N, CA, C, O and CB atoms as a CASP TS submission, in Angstrom:
PFRMAT TS
TARGET T0000
AUTHOR 0000-0000-0000
METHOD Language model
MODEL 1
PARENT N/A
ATOM      1  N   UNK     1       0.853  -1.166   0.000  1.00  0.00           N
ATOM      2  CA  UNK     1       0.000   0.000   0.000  1.00  0.00           C
ATOM      3  C   UNK     1       0.905   1.238   0.000  1.00  0.00           C
ATOM      4  O   UNK     1       1.846   1.331   0.788  1.00  0.00           O
ATOM      5  CB  UNK     1      -0.974  -0.007   1.230  1.00  0.00           C
ATOM      6  N   UNK     2       0.610   2.174  -0.884  1.00  0.00           N
ATOM      7  CA  UNK     2       1.395   3.398  -0.959  1.00  0.00           C
ATOM      8  C   UNK     2       0.900   4.393   0.092  1.00  0.00           C
ATOM      9  O   UNK     2      -0.154   4.210   0.701  1.00  0.00           O
ATOM     10  CB  UNK     2       1.314   4.014  -2.378  1.00  0.00           C
ATOM     11  N   UNK     3       1.683   5.441   0.286  1.00  0.00           N
ATOM     12  CA  UNK     3       1.284   6.478   1.245  1.00  0.00           C
ATOM     13  C   UNK     3      -0.028   7.125   0.813  1.00  0.00           C
ATOM     14  O   UNK     3      -0.894   7.392   1.647  1.00  0.00           O
ATOM     15  CB  UNK     3       2.390   7.551   1.382  1.00  0.00           C
ATOM     16  N   UNK     4      -0.179   7.380  -0.500  1.00  0.00           N
ATOM     17  CA  UNK     4      -1.416   7.985  -0.992  1.00  0.00           C
ATOM     18  C   UNK     4      -2.618   7.081  -0.743  1.00  0.00           C
ATOM     19  O   UNK     4      -3.692   7.560  -0.378  1.00  0.00           O
ATOM     20  CB  UNK     4      -1.297   8.293  -2.482  1.00  0.00           C
ATOM     21  N   UNK     5      -2.442   5.784  -0.936  1.00  0.00           N
ATOM     22  CA  UNK     5      -3.539   4.848  -0.676  1.00  0.00           C
ATOM     23  C   UNK     5      -3.897   4.832   0.805  1.00  0.00           C
ATOM     24  O   UNK     5      -5.072   4.775   1.167  1.00  0.00           O
ATOM     25  CB  UNK     5      -3.162   3.433  -1.144  1.00  0.00           C
ATOM     26  N   UNK     6      -2.868   4.884   1.665  1.00  0.00           N
ATOM     27  CA  UNK     6      -3.120   4.893   3.100  1.00  0.00           C
ATOM     28  C   UNK     6      -3.857   6.165   3.504  1.00  0.00           C
ATOM     29  O   UNK     6      -4.770   6.121   4.328  1.00  0.00           O
ATOM     30  CB  UNK     6      -1.804   4.768   3.878  1.00  0.00           C
ATOM     31  N   UNK     7      -3.459   7.303   2.923  1.00  0.00           N
ATOM     32  CA  UNK     7      -4.152   8.556   3.221  1.00  0.00           C
ATOM     33  C   UNK     7      -5.592   8.516   2.730  1.00  0.00           C
ATOM     34  O   UNK     7      -6.494   8.996   3.416  1.00  0.00           O
ATOM     35  CB  UNK     7      -3.415   9.738   2.589  1.00  0.00           C
ATOM     36  N   UNK     8      -5.816   7.952   1.554  1.00  0.00           N
ATOM     37  CA  UNK     8      -7.176   7.841   1.023  1.00  0.00           C
ATOM     38  C   UNK     8      -8.035   6.949   1.912  1.00  0.00           C
ATOM     39  O   UNK     8      -9.195   7.261   2.179  1.00  0.00           O
ATOM     40  CB  UNK     8      -7.151   7.289  -0.410  1.00  0.00           C
ATOM     41  N   UNK     9      -7.472   5.861   2.360  1.00  0.00           N
ATOM     42  CA  UNK     9      -8.221   4.958   3.235  1.00  0.00           C
ATOM     43  C   UNK     9      -8.528   5.644   4.560  1.00  0.00           C
ATOM     44  O   UNK     9      -9.630   5.503   5.090  1.00  0.00           O
ATOM     45  CB  UNK     9      -7.435   3.652   3.476  1.00  0.00           C
ATOM     46  N   UNK    10      -7.551   6.394   5.108  1.00  0.00           N
ATOM     47  CA  UNK    10      -7.768   7.106   6.365  1.00  0.00           C
ATOM     48  C   UNK    10      -8.847   8.170   6.214  1.00  0.00           C
ATOM     49  O   UNK    10      -9.561   8.472   7.170  1.00  0.00           O
ATOM     50  CB  UNK    10      -6.465   7.744   6.847  1.00  0.00           C
ATOM     51  N   UNK    11      -8.966   8.740   5.016  1.00  0.00           N
ATOM     52  CA  UNK    11      -9.994   9.754   4.768  1.00  0.00           C
ATOM     53  C   UNK    11     -11.352   9.139   4.471  1.00  0.00           C
ATOM     54  O   UNK    11     -12.327   9.859   4.260  1.00  0.00           O
ATOM     55  CB  UNK    11      -9.580  10.645   3.617  1.00  0.00           C
ATOM     56  N   UNK    12     -11.424   7.811   4.454  1.00  0.00           N
ATOM     57  CA  UNK    12     -12.699   7.148   4.229  1.00  0.00           C
ATOM     58  C   UNK    12     -12.985   6.858   2.767  1.00  0.00           C
ATOM     59  O   UNK    12     -14.113   6.519   2.409  1.00  0.00           O
ATOM     60  CB  UNK    12     -13.795   7.978   4.786  1.00  0.00           C
ATOM     61  N   UNK    13     -11.970   6.988   1.919  1.00  0.00           N
ATOM     62  CA  UNK    13     -12.154   6.695   0.491  1.00  0.00           C
ATOM     63  C   UNK    13     -11.791   5.231   0.259  1.00  0.00           C
ATOM     64  O   UNK    13     -10.612   4.884   0.179  1.00  0.00           O
ATOM     65  CB  UNK    13     -11.278   7.647  -0.413  1.00  0.00           C
ATOM     66  N   UNK    14     -12.777   4.399   0.154  1.00  0.00           N
ATOM     67  CA  UNK    14     -12.542   2.964   0.020  1.00  0.00           C
ATOM     68  C   UNK    14     -12.708   2.471  -1.395  1.00  0.00           C
ATOM     69  O   UNK    14     -12.113   3.013  -2.325  1.00  0.00           O
ATOM     70  CB  UNK    14     -13.463   2.208   0.914  1.00  0.00           C
ATOM     71  N   UNK    15     -13.512   1.447  -1.559  1.00  0.00           N
ATOM     72  CA  UNK    15     -13.711   0.763  -2.841  1.00  0.00           C
ATOM     73  C   UNK    15     -14.062   1.675  -4.016  1.00  0.00           C
ATOM     74  O   UNK    15     -13.509   1.480  -5.099  1.00  0.00           O
ATOM     75  CB  UNK    15     -14.784  -0.247  -2.689  1.00  0.00           C
ATOM     76  N   UNK    16     -14.946   2.655  -3.865  1.00  0.00           N
ATOM     77  CA  UNK    16     -15.301   3.479  -5.026  1.00  0.00           C
ATOM     78  C   UNK    16     -14.112   4.216  -5.632  1.00  0.00           C
ATOM     79  O   UNK    16     -14.163   4.607  -6.798  1.00  0.00           O
ATOM     80  CB  UNK    16     -16.354   4.478  -4.635  1.00  0.00           C
ATOM     81  N   UNK    17     -13.039   4.412  -4.860  1.00  0.00           N
ATOM     82  CA  UNK    17     -11.893   5.169  -5.352  1.00  0.00           C
ATOM     83  C   UNK    17     -10.736   4.273  -5.773  1.00  0.00           C
ATOM     84  O   UNK    17      -9.641   4.762  -6.050  1.00  0.00           O
ATOM     85  CB  UNK    17     -11.425   6.135  -4.295  1.00  0.00           C
ATOM     86  N   UNK    18     -10.972   2.968  -5.823  1.00  0.00           N
ATOM     87  CA  UNK    18      -9.894   2.026  -6.131  1.00  0.00           C
ATOM     88  C   UNK    18      -9.247   2.308  -7.488  1.00  0.00           C
ATOM     89  O   UNK    18      -8.027   2.188  -7.599  1.00  0.00           O
ATOM     90  CB  UNK    18     -10.427   0.601  -6.104  1.00  0.00           C
ATOM     91  N   UNK    19      -9.980   2.665  -8.493  1.00  0.00           N
ATOM     92  CA  UNK    19      -9.431   2.876  -9.835  1.00  0.00           C
ATOM     93  C   UNK    19      -9.155   4.352 -10.130  1.00  0.00           C
ATOM     94  O   UNK    19      -9.066   4.743 -11.294  1.00  0.00           O
ATOM     95  CB  UNK    19     -10.386   2.320 -10.877  1.00  0.00           C
ATOM     96  N   UNK    20      -9.024   5.148  -9.116  1.00  0.00           N
ATOM     97  CA  UNK    20      -8.800   6.588  -9.299  1.00  0.00           C
ATOM     98  C   UNK    20      -7.514   7.021  -8.623  1.00  0.00           C
ATOM     99  O   UNK    20      -7.490   8.047  -7.944  1.00  0.00           O
ATOM    100  CB  UNK    20      -9.980   7.397  -8.747  1.00  0.00           C
ATOM    101  N   UNK    21      -6.441   6.254  -8.798  1.00  0.00           N
ATOM    102  CA  UNK    21      -5.177   6.548  -8.140  1.00  0.00           C
ATOM    103  C   UNK    21      -4.633   7.922  -8.533  1.00  0.00           C
ATOM    104  O   UNK    21      -4.058   8.613  -7.691  1.00  0.00           O
ATOM    105  CB  UNK    21      -4.158   5.474  -8.471  1.00  0.00           C
ATOM    106  N   UNK    22      -4.799   8.329  -9.780  1.00  0.00           N
ATOM    107  CA  UNK    22      -4.282   9.625 -10.223  1.00  0.00           C
ATOM    108  C   UNK    22      -4.984  10.760  -9.483  1.00  0.00           C
ATOM    109  O   UNK    22      -4.341  11.731  -9.085  1.00  0.00           O
ATOM    110  CB  UNK    22      -4.460   9.789 -11.748  1.00  0.00           C
ATOM    111  N   UNK    23      -6.284  10.645  -9.299  1.00  0.00           N
ATOM    112  CA  UNK    23      -7.023  11.689  -8.589  1.00  0.00           C
ATOM    113  C   UNK    23      -6.629  11.738  -7.116  1.00  0.00           C
ATOM    114  O   UNK    23      -6.498  12.817  -6.539  1.00  0.00           O
ATOM    115  CB  UNK    23      -8.532  11.458  -8.721  1.00  0.00           C
ATOM    116  N   UNK    24      -6.443  10.579  -6.519  1.00  0.00           N
ATOM    117  CA  UNK    24      -6.032  10.523  -5.120  1.00  0.00           C
ATOM    118  C   UNK    24      -4.629  11.112  -4.971  1.00  0.00           C
ATOM    119  O   UNK    24      -4.371  11.866  -4.033  1.00  0.00           O
ATOM    120  CB  UNK    24      -6.073   9.066  -4.592  1.00  0.00           C
ATOM    121  N   UNK    25      -3.732  10.775  -5.880  1.00  0.00           N
ATOM    122  CA  UNK    25      -2.366  11.307  -5.828  1.00  0.00           C
ATOM    123  C   UNK    25      -2.367  12.824  -5.972  1.00  0.00           C
ATOM    124  O   UNK    25      -1.625  13.511  -5.269  1.00  0.00           O
ATOM    125  CB  UNK    25      -1.499  10.675  -6.929  1.00  0.00           C
ATOM    126  N   UNK    26      -3.183  13.352  -6.867  1.00  0.00           N
ATOM    127  CA  UNK    26      -3.258  14.802  -7.049  1.00  0.00           C
ATOM    128  C   UNK    26      -3.828  15.478  -5.802  1.00  0.00           C
ATOM    129  O   UNK    26      -3.340  16.533  -5.396  1.00  0.00           O
ATOM    130  CB  UNK    26      -4.117  15.145  -8.277  1.00  0.00           C
ATOM    131  N   UNK    27      -4.846  14.888  -5.196  1.00  0.00           N
ATOM    132  CA  UNK    27      -5.421  15.459  -3.975  1.00  0.00           C
ATOM    133  C   UNK    27      -4.407  15.445  -2.830  1.00  0.00           C
ATOM    134  O   UNK    27      -4.318  16.406  -2.067  1.00  0.00           O
ATOM    135  CB  UNK    27      -6.687  14.687  -3.568  1.00  0.00           C
ATOM    136  N   UNK    28      -3.654  14.372  -2.711  1.00  0.00           N
ATOM    137  CA  UNK    28      -2.627  14.288  -1.670  1.00  0.00           C
ATOM    138  C   UNK    28      -1.523  15.306  -1.918  1.00  0.00           C
ATOM    139  O   UNK    28      -1.040  15.934  -0.976  1.00  0.00           O
ATOM    140  CB  UNK    28      -2.035  12.872  -1.607  1.00  0.00           C
ATOM    141  N   UNK    29      -1.118  15.480  -3.176  1.00  0.00           N
ATOM    142  CA  UNK    29      -0.091  16.465  -3.511  1.00  0.00           C
ATOM    143  C   UNK    29      -0.581  17.879  -3.207  1.00  0.00           C
ATOM    144  O   UNK    29       0.176  18.703  -2.694  1.00  0.00           O
ATOM    145  CB  UNK    29       0.307  16.346  -4.994  1.00  0.00           C
ATOM    146  N   UNK    30      -1.820  18.155  -3.517  1.00  0.00           N
ATOM    147  CA  UNK    30      -2.396  19.476  -3.230  1.00  0.00           C
ATOM    148  C   UNK    30      -2.429  19.725  -1.726  1.00  0.00           C
ATOM    149  O   UNK    30      -2.131  20.831  -1.275  1.00  0.00           O
ATOM    150  CB  UNK    30      -3.820  19.592  -3.822  1.00  0.00           C
ATOM    151  N   UNK    31      -2.785  18.717  -0.953  1.00  0.00           N
ATOM    152  CA  UNK    31      -2.815  18.871   0.501  1.00  0.00           C
ATOM    153  C   UNK    31      -1.418  19.127   1.048  1.00  0.00           C
ATOM    154  O   UNK    31      -1.256  19.931   1.966  1.00  0.00           O
ATOM    155  CB  UNK    31      -3.419  17.625   1.162  1.00  0.00           C
ATOM    156  N   UNK    32      -0.404  18.457   0.498  1.00  0.00           N
ATOM    157  CA  UNK    32       0.979  18.697   0.920  1.00  0.00           C
ATOM    158  C   UNK    32       1.410  20.120   0.587  1.00  0.00           C
ATOM    159  O   UNK    32       2.039  20.786   1.409  1.00  0.00           O
ATOM    160  CB  UNK    32       1.929  17.689   0.253  1.00  0.00           C
ATOM    161  N   UNK    33       1.073  20.594  -0.627  1.00  0.00           N
ATOM    162  CA  UNK    33       1.437  21.963  -1.017  1.00  0.00           C
ATOM    163  C   UNK    33       0.766  22.975  -0.098  1.00  0.00           C
ATOM    164  O   UNK    33       1.391  23.953   0.312  1.00  0.00           O
ATOM    165  CB  UNK    33       1.044  22.236  -2.487  1.00  0.00           C
ATOM    166  N   UNK    34      -0.483  22.748   0.222  1.00  0.00           N
ATOM    167  CA  UNK    34      -1.213  23.659   1.092  1.00  0.00           C
ATOM    168  C   UNK    34      -0.595  23.677   2.492  1.00  0.00           C
ATOM    169  O   UNK    34      -0.445  24.742   3.091  1.00  0.00           O
ATOM    170  CB  UNK    34      -2.697  23.258   1.164  1.00  0.00           C
ATOM    171  N   UNK    35      -0.243  22.518   3.007  1.00  0.00           N
ATOM    172  CA  UNK    35       0.354  22.443   4.338  1.00  0.00           C
ATOM    173  C   UNK    35       1.700  23.151   4.384  1.00  0.00           C
ATOM    174  O   UNK    35       2.059  23.720   5.415  1.00  0.00           O
ATOM    175  CB  UNK    35       0.515  20.989   4.764  1.00  0.00           C
ATOM    176  N   UNK    36       2.444  23.127   3.301  1.00  0.00           N
ATOM    177  CA  UNK    36       3.756  23.773   3.262  1.00  0.00           C
ATOM    178  C   UNK    36       3.654  25.272   3.003  1.00  0.00           C
ATOM    179  O   UNK    36       4.649  25.984   3.143  1.00  0.00           O
ATOM    180  CB  UNK    36       4.620  23.127   2.196  1.00  0.00           C
ATOM    181  N   UNK    37       2.486  25.765   2.630  1.00  0.00           N
ATOM    182  CA  UNK    37       2.314  27.176   2.313  1.00  0.00           C
ATOM    183  C   UNK    37       2.259  28.041   3.569  1.00  0.00           C
ATOM    184  O   UNK    37       2.447  29.254   3.486  1.00  0.00           O
ATOM    185  CB  UNK    37       1.052  27.375   1.496  1.00  0.00           C
ATOM    186  N   UNK    38       2.007  27.440   4.723  1.00  0.00           N
ATOM    187  CA  UNK    38       1.909  28.193   5.958  1.00  0.00           C
ATOM    188  C   UNK    38       3.233  28.107   6.702  1.00  0.00           C
ATOM    189  O   UNK    38       3.751  27.012   6.920  1.00  0.00           O
ATOM    190  CB  UNK    38       0.749  27.671   6.835  1.00  0.00           C
ATOM    191  N   UNK    39       3.793  29.264   7.097  1.00  0.00           N
ATOM    192  CA  UNK    39       5.063  29.230   7.826  1.00  0.00           C
ATOM    193  C   UNK    39       4.876  28.625   9.216  1.00  0.00           C
ATOM    194  O   UNK    39       3.854  28.836   9.869  1.00  0.00           O
ATOM    195  CB  UNK    39       5.657  30.646   7.941  1.00  0.00           C
ATOM    196  N   UNK    40       5.854  27.891   9.638  1.00  0.00           N
ATOM    197  CA  UNK    40       5.820  27.291  10.966  1.00  0.00           C
ATOM    198  C   UNK    40       6.592  28.202  11.920  1.00  0.00           C
ATOM    199  O   UNK    40       7.614  28.770  11.535  1.00  0.00           O
ATOM    200  CB  UNK    40       6.421  25.841  10.954  1.00  0.00           C
ATOM    201  N   UNK    41       6.113  28.348  13.166  1.00  0.00           N
ATOM    202  CA  UNK    41       6.840  29.192  14.110  1.00  0.00           C
ATOM    203  C   UNK    41       8.165  28.541  14.510  1.00  0.00           C
ATOM    204  O   UNK    41       8.281  27.315  14.523  1.00  0.00           O
ATOM    205  CB  UNK    41       5.981  29.466  15.357  1.00  0.00           C
ATOM    206  N   UNK    42       9.156  29.363  14.834  1.00  0.00           N
ATOM    207  CA  UNK    42      10.450  28.833  15.268  1.00  0.00           C
ATOM    208  C   UNK    42      10.291  28.050  16.566  1.00  0.00           C
ATOM    209  O   UNK    42      10.935  27.019  16.764  1.00  0.00           O
ATOM    210  CB  UNK    42      11.473  29.973  15.452  1.00  0.00           C
ATOM    211  N   UNK    43       9.429  28.550  17.447  1.00  0.00           N
ATOM    212  CA  UNK    43       9.157  27.870  18.704  1.00  0.00           C
ATOM    213  C   UNK    43       7.841  27.110  18.550  1.00  0.00           C
ATOM    214  O   UNK    43       6.780  27.722  18.431  1.00  0.00           O
ATOM    215  CB  UNK    43       9.096  28.882  19.901  1.00  0.00           C
ATOM    216  N   UNK    44       7.907  25.796  18.553  1.00  0.00           N
ATOM    217  CA  UNK    44       6.709  24.982  18.312  1.00  0.00           C
ATOM    218  C   UNK    44       5.658  25.125  19.407  1.00  0.00           C
ATOM    219  O   UNK    44       4.493  24.791  19.192  1.00  0.00           O
ATOM    220  CB  UNK    44       7.096  23.531  18.180  1.00  0.00           C
ATOM    221  N   UNK    45       6.060  25.619  20.584  1.00  0.00           N
ATOM    222  CA  UNK    45       5.091  25.777  21.664  1.00  0.00           C
ATOM    223  C   UNK    45       4.418  27.146  21.616  1.00  0.00           C
ATOM    224  O   UNK    45       3.517  27.418  22.409  1.00  0.00           O
ATOM    225  CB  UNK    45       5.771  25.577  23.014  1.00  0.00           C
ATOM    226  N   UNK    46       4.844  28.004  20.700  1.00  0.00           N
ATOM    227  CA  UNK    46       4.276  29.350  20.602  1.00  0.00           C
ATOM    228  C   UNK    46       2.844  29.279  20.089  1.00  0.00           C
ATOM    229  O   UNK    46       2.514  28.455  19.236  1.00  0.00           O
ATOM    230  CB  UNK    46       5.134  30.241  19.677  1.00  0.00           C
ATOM    231  N   UNK    47       2.012  30.143  20.613  1.00  0.00           N
ATOM    232  CA  UNK    47       0.624  30.240  20.159  1.00  0.00           C
ATOM    233  C   UNK    47       0.606  30.936  18.797  1.00  0.00           C
ATOM    234  O   UNK    47       1.331  31.914  18.614  1.00  0.00           O
ATOM    235  CB  UNK    47      -0.261  31.016  21.199  1.00  0.00           C
ATOM    236  N   UNK    48      -0.182  30.477  17.849  1.00  0.00           N
ATOM    237  CA  UNK    48      -0.249  31.160  16.561  1.00  0.00           C
ATOM    238  C   UNK    48      -0.942  32.524  16.672  1.00  0.00           C
ATOM    239  O   UNK    48      -0.642  33.435  15.901  1.00  0.00           O
ATOM    240  CB  UNK    48      -0.981  30.287  15.547  1.00  0.00           C
ATOM    241  N   UNK    49      -1.850  32.661  17.612  1.00  0.00           N
ATOM    242  CA  UNK    49      -2.502  33.947  17.884  1.00  0.00           C
ATOM    243  C   UNK    49      -2.607  34.074  19.401  1.00  0.00           C
ATOM    244  O   UNK    49      -2.623  33.061  20.099  1.00  0.00           O
ATOM    245  CB  UNK    49      -3.933  34.048  17.187  1.00  0.00           C
ATOM    246  N   UNK    50      -2.677  35.276  19.916  1.00  0.00           N
ATOM    247  CA  UNK    50      -2.778  35.408  21.374  1.00  0.00           C
ATOM    248  C   UNK    50      -4.079  34.804  21.907  1.00  0.00           C
ATOM    249  O   UNK    50      -5.112  34.816  21.237  1.00  0.00           O
ATOM    250  CB  UNK    50      -2.685  36.883  21.778  1.00  0.00           C
ATOM    251  N   UNK    51      -4.002  34.295  23.089  1.00  0.00           N
ATOM    252  CA  UNK    51      -5.196  33.740  23.733  1.00  0.00           C
ATOM    253  C   UNK    51      -6.148  34.885  24.070  1.00  0.00           C
ATOM    254  O   UNK    51      -5.712  35.987  24.402  1.00  0.00           O
ATOM    255  CB  UNK    51      -4.820  32.928  25.022  1.00  0.00           C
ATOM    256  N   UNK    52      -7.403  34.625  23.984  1.00  0.00           N
ATOM    257  CA  UNK    52      -8.408  35.634  24.285  1.00  0.00           C
ATOM    258  C   UNK    52      -8.969  35.391  25.681  1.00  0.00           C
ATOM    259  O   UNK    52      -9.212  34.252  26.079  1.00  0.00           O
ATOM    260  CB  UNK    52      -9.539  35.619  23.228  1.00  0.00           C
ATOM    261  N   UNK    53      -9.166  36.464  26.404  1.00  0.00           N
ATOM    262  CA  UNK    53      -9.764  36.376  27.726  1.00  0.00           C
ATOM    263  C   UNK    53     -11.119  37.066  27.684  1.00  0.00           C
ATOM    264  O   UNK    53     -11.263  38.149  27.117  1.00  0.00           O
ATOM    265  CB  UNK    53      -8.842  37.011  28.809  1.00  0.00           C
ATOM    266  N   UNK    54     -12.088  36.439  28.279  1.00  0.00           N
ATOM    267  CA  UNK    54     -13.428  37.028  28.339  1.00  0.00           C
ATOM    268  C   UNK    54     -13.428  38.033  29.481  1.00  0.00           C
ATOM    269  O   UNK    54     -13.084  37.680  30.609  1.00  0.00           O
ATOM    270  CB  UNK    54     -14.547  35.927  28.541  1.00  0.00           C
ATOM    271  N   UNK    55     -13.813  39.295  29.208  1.00  0.00           N
ATOM    272  CA  UNK    55     -13.815  40.278  30.297  1.00  0.00           C
ATOM    273  C   UNK    55     -14.846  39.916  31.356  1.00  0.00           C
ATOM    274  O   UNK    55     -15.884  39.320  31.067  1.00  0.00           O
ATOM    275  CB  UNK    55     -14.096  41.686  29.751  1.00  0.00           C
ATOM    276  N   UNK    56     -14.536  40.287  32.573  1.00  0.00           N
ATOM    277  CA  UNK    56     -15.462  40.023  33.681  1.00  0.00           C
ATOM    278  C   UNK    56     -16.728  40.852  33.476  1.00  0.00           C
ATOM    279  O   UNK    56     -16.652  41.989  33.010  1.00  0.00           O
ATOM    280  CB  UNK    56     -14.801  40.353  35.063  1.00  0.00           C
ATOM    281  N   UNK    57     -17.886  40.296  33.817  1.00  0.00           N
ATOM    282  CA  UNK    57     -19.124  41.066  33.645  1.00  0.00           C
ATOM    283  C   UNK    57     -19.135  42.286  34.565  1.00  0.00           C
ATOM    284  O   UNK    57     -18.633  42.237  35.688  1.00  0.00           O
ATOM    285  CB  UNK    57     -20.355  40.179  33.924  1.00  0.00           C
ATOM    286  N   UNK    58     -19.706  43.362  34.077  1.00  0.00           N
ATOM    287  CA  UNK    58     -19.819  44.583  34.865  1.00  0.00           C
ATOM    288  C   UNK    58     -20.965  44.430  35.855  1.00  0.00           C
ATOM    289  O   UNK    58     -21.945  43.731  35.599  1.00  0.00           O
ATOM    290  CB  UNK    58     -20.037  45.820  33.952  1.00  0.00           C
ATOM    291  N   UNK    59     -20.818  45.091  36.974  1.00  0.00           N
ATOM    292  CA  UNK    59     -21.878  45.048  37.991  1.00  0.00           C
ATOM    293  C   UNK    59     -23.115  45.745  37.450  1.00  0.00           C
ATOM    294  O   UNK    59     -23.013  46.782  36.796  1.00  0.00           O
ATOM    295  CB  UNK    59     -21.413  45.713  39.322  1.00  0.00           C
ATOM    296  N   UNK    60     -24.263  45.186  37.718  1.00  0.00           N
ATOM    297  CA  UNK    60     -25.521  45.758  37.254  1.00  0.00           C
ATOM    298  C   UNK    60     -25.834  47.024  38.025  1.00  0.00           C
ATOM    299  O   UNK    60     -25.674  47.072  39.245  1.00  0.00           O
ATOM    300  CB  UNK    60     -26.664  44.748  37.398  1.00  0.00           C
ATOM    301  N   UNK    61     -26.286  48.062  37.308  1.00  0.00           N
ATOM    302  CA  UNK    61     -26.669  49.307  37.956  1.00  0.00           C
ATOM    303  C   UNK    61     -28.170  49.306  38.199  1.00  0.00           C
ATOM    304  O   UNK    61     -28.938  48.700  37.451  1.00  0.00           O
ATOM    305  CB  UNK    61     -26.252  50.528  37.104  1.00  0.00           C
ATOM    306  N   UNK    62     -28.573  49.999  39.265  1.00  0.00           N
ATOM    307  CA  UNK    62     -30.002  50.090  39.565  1.00  0.00           C
ATOM    308  C   UNK    62     -30.442  51.495  39.587  1.00  0.00           C
ATOM    309  O   UNK    62     -31.619  51.770  39.824  1.00  0.00           O
ATOM    310  CB  UNK    62     -30.331  49.441  40.870  1.00  0.00           C
TER
END
């Protein structure tokens, strides 16, 4: 089993896609290109965006 076949099976593409290896290979290649298009942070533990904090509710006025 090739890596592309394993990825297709993991994605739930079974018997109906058996004779469509070229399409599966192209989809896998596109997914790899897309994944490489985003820069990775130098520090893997760094947050990609700052965490958001919900402000405390204001006291009700009467």
